Coordinates of C-alpha atoms in Angstrom, one line a residue:
X154 CA -15.8 2.9 -17.4
X155 CA -16.1 6.0 -15.2
X156 CA -14.6 7.5 -12.3
X157 CA -16.1 9.7 -9.8
X158 CA -15.7 13.1 -8.3
X159 CA -13.5 14.4 -5.6
X160 CA -15.4 15.6 -2.6
X161 CA -17.4 18.7 -3.6
X162 CA -16.7 20.2 -0.2
X163 CA -13.0 19.3 0.5
X164 CA -10.1 21.1 -1.2
X165 CA -8.2 18.8 -3.5
X166 CA -4.5 18.3 -3.0
X167 CA -3.4 20.8 -5.6
X168 CA -5.6 23.7 -4.4
X169 CA -3.0 25.0 -1.9
X170 CA -5.5 26.4 0.6
X171 CA -2.9 27.9 2.9
X172 CA -1.4 30.1 0.2
X173 CA -4.5 31.3 -1.5
X174 CA -4.8 34.9 -0.3
X175 CA -1.4 35.7 1.3
X176 CA -0.7 38.8 -0.8
X177 CA -3.5 41.2 -1.8
X178 CA -1.6 42.3 -4.9
X179 CA -1.7 38.7 -6.2
X180 CA -5.5 38.5 -5.9
X181 CA -6.1 41.9 -7.4
X182 CA -3.8 41.5 -10.5
X183 CA -5.3 38.0 -11.2
X184 CA -8.8 39.6 -11.1
X185 CA -7.9 42.5 -13.4
X186 CA -9.6 41.0 -16.5
X187 CA -12.7 39.7 -14.7
X188 CA -16.1 41.2 -14.8
X189 CA -17.7 42.4 -11.5
X190 CA -19.8 39.2 -10.9
X191 CA -16.8 37.0 -11.5
X192 CA -14.7 39.0 -9.1
X193 CA -17.4 38.5 -6.5
X194 CA -17.1 34.7 -7.1
X195 CA -13.4 34.9 -6.8
X196 CA -13.7 36.6 -3.4
X197 CA -16.1 33.9 -2.2
X198 CA -13.7 31.3 -3.6
X199 CA -10.8 32.8 -1.6
X200 CA -12.8 32.8 1.5
X201 CA -13.8 29.1 1.0
X202 CA -10.2 28.3 0.1
X203 CA -8.9 29.2 3.6
X204 CA -11.4 30.9 5.9
X205 CA -8.8 31.2 8.6
X206 CA -6.4 33.3 6.5
X207 CA -5.4 36.6 8.0
X208 CA -7.1 36.2 11.4
X209 CA -5.0 37.6 14.2
X210 CA -3.8 35.3 17.0
X211 CA -5.9 36.8 19.8
X212 CA -9.1 36.7 17.7
X213 CA -8.4 33.2 16.6
X214 CA -8.0 32.0 20.2
X215 CA -11.2 33.8 21.2
X216 CA -13.1 32.2 18.3
X217 CA -11.9 28.8 19.3
X218 CA -13.0 29.3 22.9
X219 CA -16.4 30.4 21.8
X220 CA -16.7 27.4 19.5
X221 CA -15.7 25.0 22.3
X222 CA -18.3 26.5 24.6
X223 CA -21.1 26.5 22.0
X224 CA -20.4 22.9 21.0
X225 CA -19.8 21.4 24.4
X226 CA -16.1 20.8 23.7
X227 CA -14.5 22.7 26.5
X228 CA -12.7 19.6 27.6
X229 CA -10.9 19.6 24.2
X230 CA -9.9 23.3 24.4
X231 CA -6.1 22.8 24.5
X232 CA -6.2 20.5 21.5
X233 CA -8.6 22.8 19.7
X234 CA -6.3 25.8 20.2
X235 CA -3.3 23.9 18.8
X236 CA -5.4 22.5 16.0
X237 CA -6.7 26.0 15.0
X238 CA -3.1 27.3 14.7
X239 CA -2.0 24.4 12.5
X240 CA -5.2 24.8 10.4
X241 CA -4.3 28.5 9.8
X242 CA -0.6 27.8 9.2
X243 CA 0.5 24.3 8.6
X244 CA 4.1 25.1 9.5
X245 CA 3.5 27.1 12.8
X246 CA 4.3 24.1 15.1
X247 CA 8.0 24.6 14.4
X248 CA 7.9 28.1 15.8
X249 CA 5.5 27.7 18.8
X250 CA 6.4 26.2 22.2
X251 CA 2.9 25.0 23.0
X252 CA 3.5 22.0 20.7
X253 CA 5.1 19.0 22.3
X254 CA 8.0 17.1 20.8
X255 CA 5.5 14.3 19.9
X256 CA 3.1 16.8 18.3
X257 CA 5.9 18.2 16.1
X258 CA 7.0 14.7 15.1
X259 CA 3.6 13.6 14.0
X260 CA 2.8 16.9 12.2
X261 CA 6.1 16.8 10.4
X262 CA 5.7 13.2 9.3
X263 CA 2.4 14.2 7.6
X264 CA 4.6 15.6 4.9
X265 CA 7.8 13.6 5.1
X266 CA 6.1 10.2 5.5
X267 CA 2.7 11.0 4.0
X268 CA 1.8 7.3 3.4
X269 CA 2.3 6.4 7.1
X270 CA -1.3 6.4 8.2
X271 CA -3.5 4.7 10.8
X272 CA -4.8 1.2 10.2
X273 CA -8.4 2.6 10.3
X274 CA -7.7 4.9 7.4
X275 CA -6.4 2.1 5.3
X276 CA -9.4 0.0 6.4
X277 CA -11.6 2.7 5.0
X278 CA -9.5 2.8 1.8
X279 CA -9.9 -0.9 1.4
X280 CA -13.7 -0.6 1.8
X281 CA -13.8 2.2 -0.8
X282 CA -11.7 0.1 -3.2
X283 CA -14.0 -2.8 -2.8
X284 CA -16.9 -0.6 -3.6
X285 CA -15.1 0.6 -6.7
X286 CA -14.6 -3.1 -7.7
X287 CA -18.3 -3.6 -7.2
X288 CA -18.8 -0.8 -9.7
X289 CA -16.4 -2.4 -12.3
X290 CA -17.9 -5.9 -12.0
X291 CA -21.4 -4.5 -12.3
X292 CA -20.3 -3.0 -15.7
X293 CA -18.2 -5.9 -16.9
X294 CA -20.0 -9.2 -16.3
X295 CA -22.7 -8.5 -18.9
X296 CA -19.8 -8.6 -21.4
X297 CA -19.6 -12.4 -21.2
X298 CA -23.2 -13.1 -20.4
X299 CA -24.5 -11.4 -23.5
X300 CA -23.0 -14.1 -25.8
X301 CA -25.2 -16.6 -24.0
X302 CA -28.5 -15.2 -22.7
X303 CA -29.9 -13.7 -26.0
X304 CA -30.2 -17.2 -27.6
X305 CA -32.1 -18.5 -24.5
X306 CA -34.4 -15.5 -24.5
X307 CA -35.1 -15.6 -28.3
X308 CA -33.3 -12.4 -29.1
X309 CA -30.3 -13.8 -30.9
X310 CA -29.1 -10.5 -32.3
X311 CA -30.1 -11.6 -35.8
X312 CA -32.1 -8.6 -36.8
X313 CA -32.7 -4.9 -36.1
X314 CA -35.2 -5.5 -33.3
X315 CA -32.9 -8.0 -31.5
X316 CA -30.0 -5.6 -31.7
X317 CA -32.0 -2.9 -30.0
X318 CA -33.2 -5.3 -27.3
X319 CA -29.7 -6.5 -26.5
X320 CA -28.5 -2.9 -26.3
X321 CA -31.5 -1.9 -24.1
X322 CA -30.8 -4.7 -21.6
X323 CA -27.0 -3.9 -21.5
X324 CA -27.6 -0.2 -21.0
X325 CA -30.5 -0.4 -18.5
X326 CA -28.4 0.5 -15.4
X327 CA -27.1 3.6 -17.1
X328 CA -30.5 4.8 -18.1
X329 CA -31.5 4.6 -14.5
X330 CA -28.3 6.5 -13.4
X331 CA -28.9 9.3 -15.9
X332 CA -32.6 9.8 -15.2
X333 CA -33.1 8.9 -11.6
X334 CA -30.4 7.5 -9.3
X335 CA -27.7 10.1 -9.7
X336 CA -30.1 12.7 -8.6
X337 CA -30.9 10.7 -5.5
X338 CA -27.3 11.1 -4.2
X339 CA -27.9 14.3 -2.3
X340 CA -31.0 13.2 -0.3
X341 CA -29.5 9.8 0.5
X342 CA -26.3 11.4 1.8
X343 CA -28.3 14.1 3.6
X344 CA -30.4 11.6 5.6
X345 CA -28.3 8.5 5.8
X346 CA -24.7 9.8 5.8
X347 CA -21.9 8.5 3.7
X348 CA -21.3 5.0 5.0
X349 CA -24.9 4.1 5.3
X350 CA -25.5 5.3 1.7
X351 CA -22.6 3.0 0.6
X352 CA -24.2 0.2 2.6
X353 CA -27.6 0.7 0.9
X354 CA -26.2 1.0 -2.6
X355 CA -24.0 -2.0 -2.2
X356 CA -26.9 -4.0 -0.9
X357 CA -28.9 -3.0 -3.9
X358 CA -26.1 -4.1 -6.1
X359 CA -26.0 -7.5 -4.4
X360 CA -29.7 -8.1 -4.5
X361 CA -30.2 -6.9 -8.1
X362 CA -27.3 -9.1 -9.3
X363 CA -28.9 -12.1 -7.7
X364 CA -32.2 -11.0 -9.2
X365 CA -30.7 -10.7 -12.7
X366 CA -29.4 -14.3 -12.4
X367 CA -32.9 -15.6 -11.7
X368 CA -34.7 -14.0 -14.7
X369 CA -36.2 -16.0 -17.5
X370 CA -37.2 -13.4 -20.1
X371 CA -35.5 -10.4 -21.7
X372 CA -37.9 -7.9 -20.2
X373 CA -37.5 -9.3 -16.7
X374 CA -33.7 -9.0 -17.1
X375 CA -34.1 -5.5 -18.3
X376 CA -36.1 -4.6 -15.2
X377 CA -33.6 -6.2 -12.9
X378 CA -30.7 -4.4 -14.5
X379 CA -32.6 -1.1 -14.5
X380 CA -32.9 -1.4 -10.7
X381 CA -29.1 -2.2 -10.6
X382 CA -28.7 1.5 -11.6
X383 CA -29.9 2.5 -8.1
X384 CA -26.9 0.8 -6.7
X385 CA -24.5 2.2 -9.3
X386 CA -25.4 5.9 -9.5
X387 CA -25.3 7.1 -5.9
X388 CA -22.4 4.8 -5.1
X389 CA -20.3 6.3 -7.9
X390 CA -20.6 9.7 -6.3
X391 CA -20.6 8.9 -2.6
X392 CA -17.6 6.7 -2.3
X393 CA -15.0 9.2 -3.7
X394 CA -16.7 11.9 -1.5
X395 CA -16.4 9.7 1.5
X396 CA -12.8 8.9 0.8
X397 CA -11.9 12.6 0.3
X398 CA -13.6 13.6 3.5
X399 CA -11.8 11.0 5.6
X400 CA -8.3 11.4 4.0
X401 CA -5.5 13.7 5.2
X402 CA -4.7 16.5 2.7
X403 CA -1.3 15.3 1.6
X404 CA -2.6 12.1 0.1
X405 CA -6.2 13.0 -0.5
X406 CA -5.9 13.3 -4.3
X407 CA -4.1 10.0 -4.7
X408 CA -6.6 8.2 -2.6
X409 CA -9.6 9.6 -4.4
X410 CA -8.1 8.7 -7.8
X411 CA -7.9 5.1 -6.6
X412 CA -11.6 4.9 -7.5
X413 CA -10.7 4.8 -11.2
X414 CA -7.9 2.3 -10.6
X415 CA -10.1 -0.2 -8.7
X416 CA -13.0 0.3 -11.0
X417 CA -10.7 -0.8 -13.7
X418 CA -9.6 -3.7 -11.5
X419 CA -13.3 -4.7 -11.1
X420 CA -13.8 -4.7 -14.8
X421 CA -10.8 -7.0 -15.3
X422 CA -12.1 -9.3 -12.5
X423 CA -15.6 -9.3 -14.1
X424 CA -14.0 -10.4 -17.4
X425 CA -12.0 -13.1 -15.6
X426 CA -15.2 -14.4 -13.9
X427 CA -16.9 -14.5 -17.3
X428 CA -14.1 -16.8 -18.6
X429 CA -14.2 -19.1 -15.5
X430 CA -17.9 -19.5 -15.3
X431 CA -18.3 -20.1 -19.0
X432 CA -17.3 -23.8 -18.4
X433 CA -20.1 -24.4 -15.8
X434 CA -22.6 -26.9 -17.3
X435 CA -26.3 -26.6 -16.8
X436 CA -27.8 -28.1 -13.7
X437 CA -31.0 -30.3 -13.7
X438 CA -33.9 -27.9 -14.3
X439 CA -31.6 -24.9 -14.7
X440 CA -30.7 -23.6 -18.2
X441 CA -28.0 -21.0 -18.7
X442 CA -26.3 -21.7 -15.3
X443 CA -23.1 -20.2 -16.6
X444 CA -24.4 -16.8 -17.6
X445 CA -26.6 -16.7 -14.4
X446 CA -23.5 -17.3 -12.3
X447 CA -21.7 -14.5 -14.2
X448 CA -24.4 -12.0 -13.4
X449 CA -24.9 -13.2 -9.9
X450 CA -21.2 -13.2 -8.9
X451 CA -21.0 -9.4 -9.4
X452 CA -23.0 -9.0 -6.3
X453 CA -20.6 -10.8 -4.0
X454 CA -18.1 -7.9 -3.5
X455 CA -21.1 -5.7 -2.7
X456 CA -22.1 -8.1 0.1
X457 CA -18.6 -8.1 1.4
X458 CA -18.7 -4.3 1.6
X459 CA -22.1 -4.4 3.3
X460 CA -20.7 -6.7 6.0
X461 CA -17.7 -4.4 6.6
X462 CA -18.6 -0.8 5.9
X463 CA -20.6 -0.2 9.1
X464 CA -17.4 -0.9 11.1
X465 CA -15.6 2.0 9.3
X466 CA -15.8 5.5 10.6
X467 CA -18.5 7.9 9.4
X468 CA -17.4 11.0 7.5
X469 CA -16.5 13.6 10.1
X470 CA -17.7 16.4 7.7
X471 CA -21.2 14.8 7.6
X472 CA -21.3 14.5 11.4
X473 CA -20.3 18.1 11.8
X474 CA -23.0 19.2 9.3
X475 CA -25.5 17.4 11.6
X476 CA -24.1 19.1 14.7
X477 CA -22.5 16.0 16.1
X478 CA -19.2 17.5 16.9
X479 CA -18.2 15.0 19.7
X480 CA -18.8 12.1 17.4
X481 CA -16.9 13.8 14.6
X482 CA -13.9 14.3 16.9
X483 CA -14.0 10.6 18.0
X484 CA -14.1 9.5 14.4
X485 CA -11.2 11.7 13.5
X486 CA -9.2 10.3 16.4
X487 CA -9.7 6.8 14.7
X488 CA -8.4 8.2 11.4
X489 CA -5.5 10.2 12.7
X490 CA -2.5 9.5 14.9
X491 CA -2.9 12.4 17.4
X492 CA -5.7 14.4 19.0
X493 CA -4.1 17.6 17.7
X494 CA -4.5 16.4 14.1
X495 CA -8.1 15.5 14.9
X496 CA -8.8 18.9 16.5
X497 CA -7.2 20.7 13.6
X498 CA -9.4 18.9 11.1
X499 CA -12.5 19.3 13.3
X500 CA -12.1 23.1 13.6
X501 CA -11.1 23.6 9.9
X502 CA -14.2 21.6 8.7
X503 CA -16.3 23.7 11.0
X504 CA -15.1 27.1 9.8
X505 CA -15.3 25.9 6.2
X506 CA -19.0 24.9 6.7
X507 CA -19.6 28.3 8.3
X508 CA -18.1 30.0 5.2
X509 CA -20.3 27.9 2.9
X510 CA -23.4 28.7 4.9
X511 CA -22.8 32.4 4.0
X512 CA -23.3 31.4 0.3
X513 CA -26.8 30.0 1.0
X514 CA -29.8 31.6 -0.7
X515 CA -28.2 31.8 -4.2
X516 CA -29.5 29.8 -7.2
X517 CA -26.4 27.8 -7.9
X518 CA -27.8 26.0 -10.9
X519 CA -28.6 29.3 -12.6
X520 CA -25.1 30.7 -11.7
X521 CA -23.4 27.7 -13.1
X522 CA -24.5 28.8 -16.6
X523 CA -25.2 32.6 -16.2
X524 CA -21.7 33.6 -15.0
X525 CA -19.1 33.3 -17.7
X526 CA -16.4 31.9 -15.4
X527 CA -18.7 29.1 -14.3
X528 CA -20.2 28.5 -17.8
X529 CA -16.7 28.0 -19.3
X530 CA -16.0 25.4 -16.5
X531 CA -19.3 23.7 -17.2
X532 CA -18.6 23.6 -21.0
X533 CA -15.1 22.2 -20.5
X534 CA -16.4 19.6 -18.0
X535 CA -19.1 18.6 -20.4
X536 CA -16.6 18.1 -23.2
X537 CA -14.3 15.8 -21.2
X538 CA -17.3 13.8 -19.7
X539 CA -18.9 13.4 -23.1
X540 CA -15.5 12.4 -24.4
X541 CA -15.0 9.7 -21.8
X542 CA -18.0 7.9 -23.4
X543 CA -17.7 8.9 -27.1
X544 CA -14.1 8.0 -27.4
X545 CA -15.7 4.5 -27.6
X546 CA -14.1 2.9 -24.6
X547 CA -17.3 1.3 -23.3
X548 CA -18.3 -0.3 -26.6
X549 CA -15.2 -2.4 -25.9
X550 CA -15.7 -2.8 -22.2
X551 CA -19.3 -3.9 -22.7
X552 CA -19.1 -5.7 -26.1
X553 CA -15.5 -6.9 -26.5
X554 CA -16.6 -10.6 -26.3
X555 CA -19.0 -10.1 -29.3
X556 CA -16.3 -8.1 -31.1
X557 CA -13.8 -10.9 -30.8
X558 CA -16.4 -13.4 -31.8
X559 CA -17.1 -11.3 -34.9
X560 CA -13.5 -11.3 -36.0
X561 CA -13.3 -15.1 -35.9
X562 CA -12.6 -16.1 -32.3
X563 CA -14.5 -18.9 -30.7
X564 CA -16.2 -18.2 -27.4
X565 CA -13.4 -19.2 -25.0
X566 CA -10.7 -17.3 -26.8
X567 CA -13.1 -14.3 -27.1
X568 CA -13.6 -14.3 -23.3
X569 CA -9.9 -14.7 -22.7
X570 CA -9.1 -11.8 -25.0
X571 CA -11.8 -9.7 -23.2
X572 CA -10.0 -10.4 -19.9
X573 CA -6.7 -9.3 -21.4
X574 CA -8.3 -5.9 -22.3
X575 CA -9.6 -5.5 -18.8
X576 CA -6.2 -6.4 -17.3
X577 CA -4.4 -3.9 -19.6
X578 CA -7.0 -1.2 -18.7
X579 CA -6.2 -1.8 -15.0
X580 CA -2.4 -2.0 -15.3
X581 CA -2.1 1.2 -17.3
X582 CA -4.4 3.0 -14.9
X583 CA -1.7 2.7 -12.2
X584 CA 0.6 5.3 -13.7
X585 CA -2.2 7.8 -13.9
X586 CA -1.6 8.7 -10.2
X587 CA 1.7 10.3 -11.4
X588 CA 1.1 11.2 -15.0
X589 CA -2.0 13.4 -14.4
X590 CA 0.0 15.9 -12.3
X591 CA 3.2 15.6 -14.3
X592 CA 2.0 16.2 -17.9
X593 CA -1.2 18.1 -17.2
X594 CA -4.8 17.2 -17.9
X595 CA -5.2 19.0 -21.2
X596 CA -1.8 17.8 -22.6
X597 CA -2.6 14.1 -21.8
X598 CA -5.9 14.4 -23.6
X599 CA -4.4 16.1 -26.7
X600 CA -1.8 13.4 -26.9
X601 CA -4.0 10.4 -26.3
X602 CA -7.0 11.2 -28.4
X603 CA -5.3 11.0 -31.8
X604 CA -3.7 7.7 -30.7
X605 CA -7.0 6.3 -29.7
X606 CA -8.5 7.3 -33.0
X607 CA -5.7 5.4 -34.8
X608 CA -6.3 2.3 -32.6
X609 CA -10.0 2.3 -33.4
X610 CA -9.3 2.6 -37.1
X611 CA -6.8 -0.3 -36.9
X612 CA -9.5 -2.4 -35.1
X613 CA -12.2 -1.6 -37.6
X614 CA -10.2 -1.8 -40.8
X615 CA -8.8 -5.2 -39.7
X616 CA -12.2 -6.7 -40.4
X617 CA -11.5 -6.2 -44.1
X618 CA -8.6 -8.7 -43.9
X619 CA -9.2 -11.9 -45.8
X620 CA -6.9 -13.7 -43.5
X621 CA -8.4 -15.1 -40.3
X622 CA -5.1 -14.8 -38.5
X623 CA -4.5 -11.2 -39.8
X624 CA -8.0 -10.1 -38.9
X625 CA -7.8 -11.5 -35.3
X626 CA -4.3 -10.0 -34.8
X627 CA -5.3 -6.6 -36.1
X628 CA -8.4 -6.4 -33.9
X629 CA -6.5 -7.6 -30.8
X630 CA -3.7 -5.1 -31.4
X631 CA -6.0 -2.2 -32.0
X632 CA -8.1 -2.9 -28.9
X633 CA -5.1 -3.5 -26.6
X634 CA -3.3 -0.4 -27.7
X635 CA -6.5 1.5 -27.2
X636 CA -6.6 0.4 -23.6
X637 CA -3.0 1.5 -23.1
X638 CA -3.7 5.0 -24.4
X639 CA -7.1 5.4 -22.7
X640 CA -6.2 4.4 -19.1
X641 CA -3.7 7.1 -18.2
X642 CA -5.5 9.8 -20.2
X643 CA -9.3 10.0 -20.7
X644 CA -9.8 7.4 -18.0
X645 CA -8.8 9.5 -14.9
X646 CA -8.9 13.0 -16.3
X647 CA -12.7 13.8 -16.7
X648 CA -13.8 13.4 -13.1
X649 CA -10.5 14.9 -11.7
X650 CA -10.9 17.8 -14.1
X651 CA -14.5 18.4 -13.3
X652 CA -13.9 18.3 -9.6
X653 CA -11.4 21.1 -9.7
X654 CA -12.8 23.3 -12.5
X655 CA -15.9 24.5 -10.7
X656 CA -15.7 27.0 -7.9
X657 CA -16.1 25.5 -4.5
X658 CA -19.5 27.0 -3.8
X659 CA -21.1 25.3 -6.8
X660 CA -18.9 22.2 -7.0
X661 CA -21.6 19.8 -5.7
X662 CA -24.0 21.1 -8.4
X663 CA -21.3 21.0 -11.0
X664 CA -20.4 17.4 -10.2
X665 CA -24.0 16.3 -10.3
X666 CA -24.2 17.8 -13.8
X667 CA -21.0 16.1 -14.8
X668 CA -21.9 12.7 -13.4
X669 CA -25.4 12.8 -15.0
X670 CA -23.6 13.7 -18.3
X671 CA -21.3 10.8 -18.4
X672 CA -24.0 8.3 -17.4
X673 CA -26.4 9.6 -20.0
X674 CA -23.9 9.2 -22.8
X675 CA -22.9 5.9 -21.4
X676 CA -26.5 4.8 -21.9
X677 CA -26.6 6.2 -25.5
X678 CA -23.4 4.4 -26.4
X679 CA -24.5 1.1 -24.8
X680 CA -27.9 0.9 -26.5
X681 CA -26.8 2.0 -29.9
X682 CA -23.7 -0.2 -30.4
X683 CA -25.5 -3.4 -31.5
X684 CA -27.5 -1.4 -34.0
X685 CA -24.3 0.4 -35.3
X686 CA -22.6 -3.0 -36.0
X687 CA -25.7 -4.3 -37.8
X688 CA -26.2 -1.1 -39.9
X689 CA -22.6 -0.1 -40.8
X690 CA -20.5 -3.2 -40.0
X691 CA -17.6 -3.1 -37.6
X692 CA -15.6 -1.0 -40.0
X693 CA -18.2 1.8 -40.0
X694 CA -18.9 1.4 -36.3
X695 CA -15.3 1.8 -35.2
X696 CA -14.8 4.5 -37.8
X697 CA -17.7 6.4 -36.2
X698 CA -16.0 6.5 -32.8
X699 CA -12.5 7.2 -34.4
X700 CA -14.1 10.3 -36.0
X701 CA -15.5 11.4 -32.7
X702 CA -12.0 11.0 -31.2
X703 CA -10.8 13.5 -33.8
X704 CA -13.7 15.9 -33.2
X705 CA -13.0 15.7 -29.4
X706 CA -9.4 16.5 -30.0
X707 CA -10.5 19.8 -31.7
X708 CA -13.0 20.5 -28.9
X709 CA -10.4 19.9 -26.2
X710 CA -7.9 22.2 -28.1
X711 CA -10.4 25.0 -28.3
X712 CA -12.6 24.7 -25.1
X713 CA -10.7 22.8 -22.4
X714 CA -8.3 24.9 -20.2
X715 CA -5.4 23.5 -18.3
X716 CA -6.0 23.2 -14.5
X717 CA -2.7 21.5 -13.4
X718 CA -0.9 23.2 -10.5
X719 CA -3.4 26.1 -10.3
X720 CA -4.7 27.6 -7.1
X721 CA -8.3 28.5 -6.8
X722 CA -7.7 32.1 -7.6
X723 CA -5.6 31.2 -10.7
X724 CA -8.4 28.9 -11.8
X725 CA -10.8 31.9 -11.6
X726 CA -8.6 33.8 -13.9
X727 CA -8.1 30.8 -16.3
X728 CA -11.8 30.3 -16.7
X729 CA -12.5 34.0 -17.0
X730 CA -10.6 34.2 -20.3
X731 CA -13.3 34.8 -23.0
X732 CA -14.1 31.7 -25.0
X733 CA -13.1 33.2 -28.3
X734 CA -9.7 34.3 -26.9
X735 CA -9.0 30.8 -25.6
X736 CA -10.1 29.2 -28.9
X737 CA -7.8 31.4 -30.8
X738 CA -5.0 30.5 -28.4
X739 CA -5.7 26.8 -29.1
X740 CA -5.5 27.3 -32.8
X741 CA -2.1 29.0 -32.4
X742 CA -0.8 26.0 -30.5
X743 CA -1.1 23.9 -33.7
X744 CA 1.9 25.4 -35.5
X745 CA 3.7 25.5 -32.1
X746 CA 3.2 21.8 -31.7
X747 CA 4.2 21.1 -35.3
X748 CA 7.5 23.0 -34.8
X749 CA 8.3 21.3 -31.5
X750 CA 7.3 17.7 -32.1
X751 CA 7.6 17.3 -35.9
X752 CA 10.4 19.7 -36.8
X753 CA 12.2 19.3 -33.4
X754 CA 12.6 23.0 -33.1
X755 CA 12.5 24.9 -29.8
X756 CA 9.8 27.6 -30.2
X757 CA 8.9 29.8 -27.3
X758 CA 5.5 28.8 -25.8
X759 CA 2.8 31.4 -25.5
X760 CA 1.7 32.2 -22.0
X761 CA -2.1 32.9 -22.1
X762 CA -2.5 33.0 -18.3
X763 CA 0.5 35.2 -17.6
X764 CA 0.5 36.8 -14.2
X765 CA 2.4 40.1 -13.7
X766 CA 5.4 40.2 -11.4
X767 CA 5.1 42.3 -8.2
X768 CA 7.5 44.8 -9.8
X769 CA 5.4 45.2 -12.9
X770 CA 2.3 45.8 -10.7
X771 CA 4.0 48.5 -8.8
X772 CA 5.7 50.1 -11.8
X773 CA 2.4 50.4 -13.8
X774 CA 0.4 51.9 -10.9
X775 CA -1.7 48.8 -10.5
X776 CA -1.9 49.4 -6.7
X777 CA -4.4 52.2 -7.3
X778 CA -6.3 50.0 -9.7
X779 CA -6.4 47.2 -7.1
X780 CA -7.8 49.6 -4.5
X781 CA -10.5 50.7 -6.9
X782 CA -11.4 47.0 -7.7
X783 CA -11.6 46.1 -4.1
X784 CA -14.2 48.8 -3.7
X785 CA -16.1 47.3 -6.6
X786 CA -15.8 43.8 -5.2
X787 CA -17.4 45.0 -1.9
X788 CA -20.2 46.6 -3.8
X789 CA -20.8 43.5 -5.8
X790 CA -20.8 41.3 -2.7
X791 CA -23.3 43.6 -1.1
X792 CA -25.5 43.5 -4.2
X793 CA -25.4 39.7 -4.3
X794 CA -26.2 39.5 -0.6

């Protein structure tokens, strides 16, 4: 079960673009511990955060007029002037008379009534949610089918070879995602746009699901499911990007996170379909009609998306990147209540793209690992992405029916129990919209990983029970509690964390790296689980992933930095802290946590990322140091150019 990234080009809701560089002292003191190359990245980040910051009124109006003339938008000049002012300062409409009463009402309600949006925006959200459900069903329907098709294909999971073949068939889409399809996302989006990419990938999902239902050998089913990966990989990246680029800033983060929630819903729906279609008898001349319907049904939501997505608006950002400014404005008018809102978003996207173009010519893949600030972000993202798979969640999502059969359930109760797991996974994903910004990413992971380890041990050790009832109860309790702890923690955190950890200028490269990471380890986990069960028994197999939960807890403690409520400049400082310094800080948190949560004391928390107050900066003479650093930053930027 995986989520997908926030738009690599659009600031997420907690990045606070209009406050990023208001005070020069703030930027300088936050950069005081950075090396020269990282300070240059911080300067570029600040520019990308709000490229309109600090521009005088007269110059801003002149820039807007030039923009309107160059793009053939002079008929929109009054709206563009208002929009540019609001893009620079989101509260200026209260102070300026050029805004009408209606303009002020609509702009104010963006904050006070942020969920009051146009029907077209919610139509786009419904299409995105259906695409997420396609993703979940593609992953889940194999769960029930695999208790039926192996016998028909002569791979009854009775020996080592059969175990590997079942694992290979189940993991085929994720092998395609990790090796080929995820890396096709950029060219598909570049040439087709967002909604046409979604159309193509959902059509691939529909056709390959039907293809899977028509196979008559294990190798034919493997090929069909491998091609299913071409529908999963690019879709898992494009849909959240499309949502982010169409959504207004106040609710962008919540709408993007719905990908995880509706993917979980798709998994629950897939488990329910497995249960319903199990009772379908074979038709004359057709054997295995039930599992064929299971696999084929997963394509139906994809067909629904294909029939509807072309009526949705195209991403305005993609249209602007292609020079289609008039079309982008018209699409924004469909997504927003007023032309001023549309003009604001149009002009802001334009200047942001211009700022990004200034970063062209640099090897972003090399800089992701060569610069310490970026390398620390990549390492932390790798840990949480690897952890999303090796916490063991997908051995349950993909093999829960077999697990329940192994603990003594018959096929119908096993499918029913699998559906209960999917339903819990979806229900407890709903609070993640609030918990991820309330408790913080790192804290959620540190709390839930030990709990998931205990749940896996309960599940595995229950197989030692000599009582059929006790064994079934223990396995069910362990699996259901695991879903409850996974869904608000390691479920939504990895993609959210990865999307905000990387600097804006390499976020697209960073998210490709992160997405390929999670799909690769998804493949490894899927293909090896049947062999693990055969080699070590359920006790050893679940114990293996419980051990990894403990190892991941240590890795998160030492390597993963908190990103909650941090601006872009603060994140530059957070990820510039040396790895050894942060690891030592993590170790010091162990006695702090023991005192606070075990002894119920009230110890003073350590502030690793402390920012000096303005008075401290002035008292210690940091103004002069800031001026010297600004000169160094200019030199570094010139050198990089």
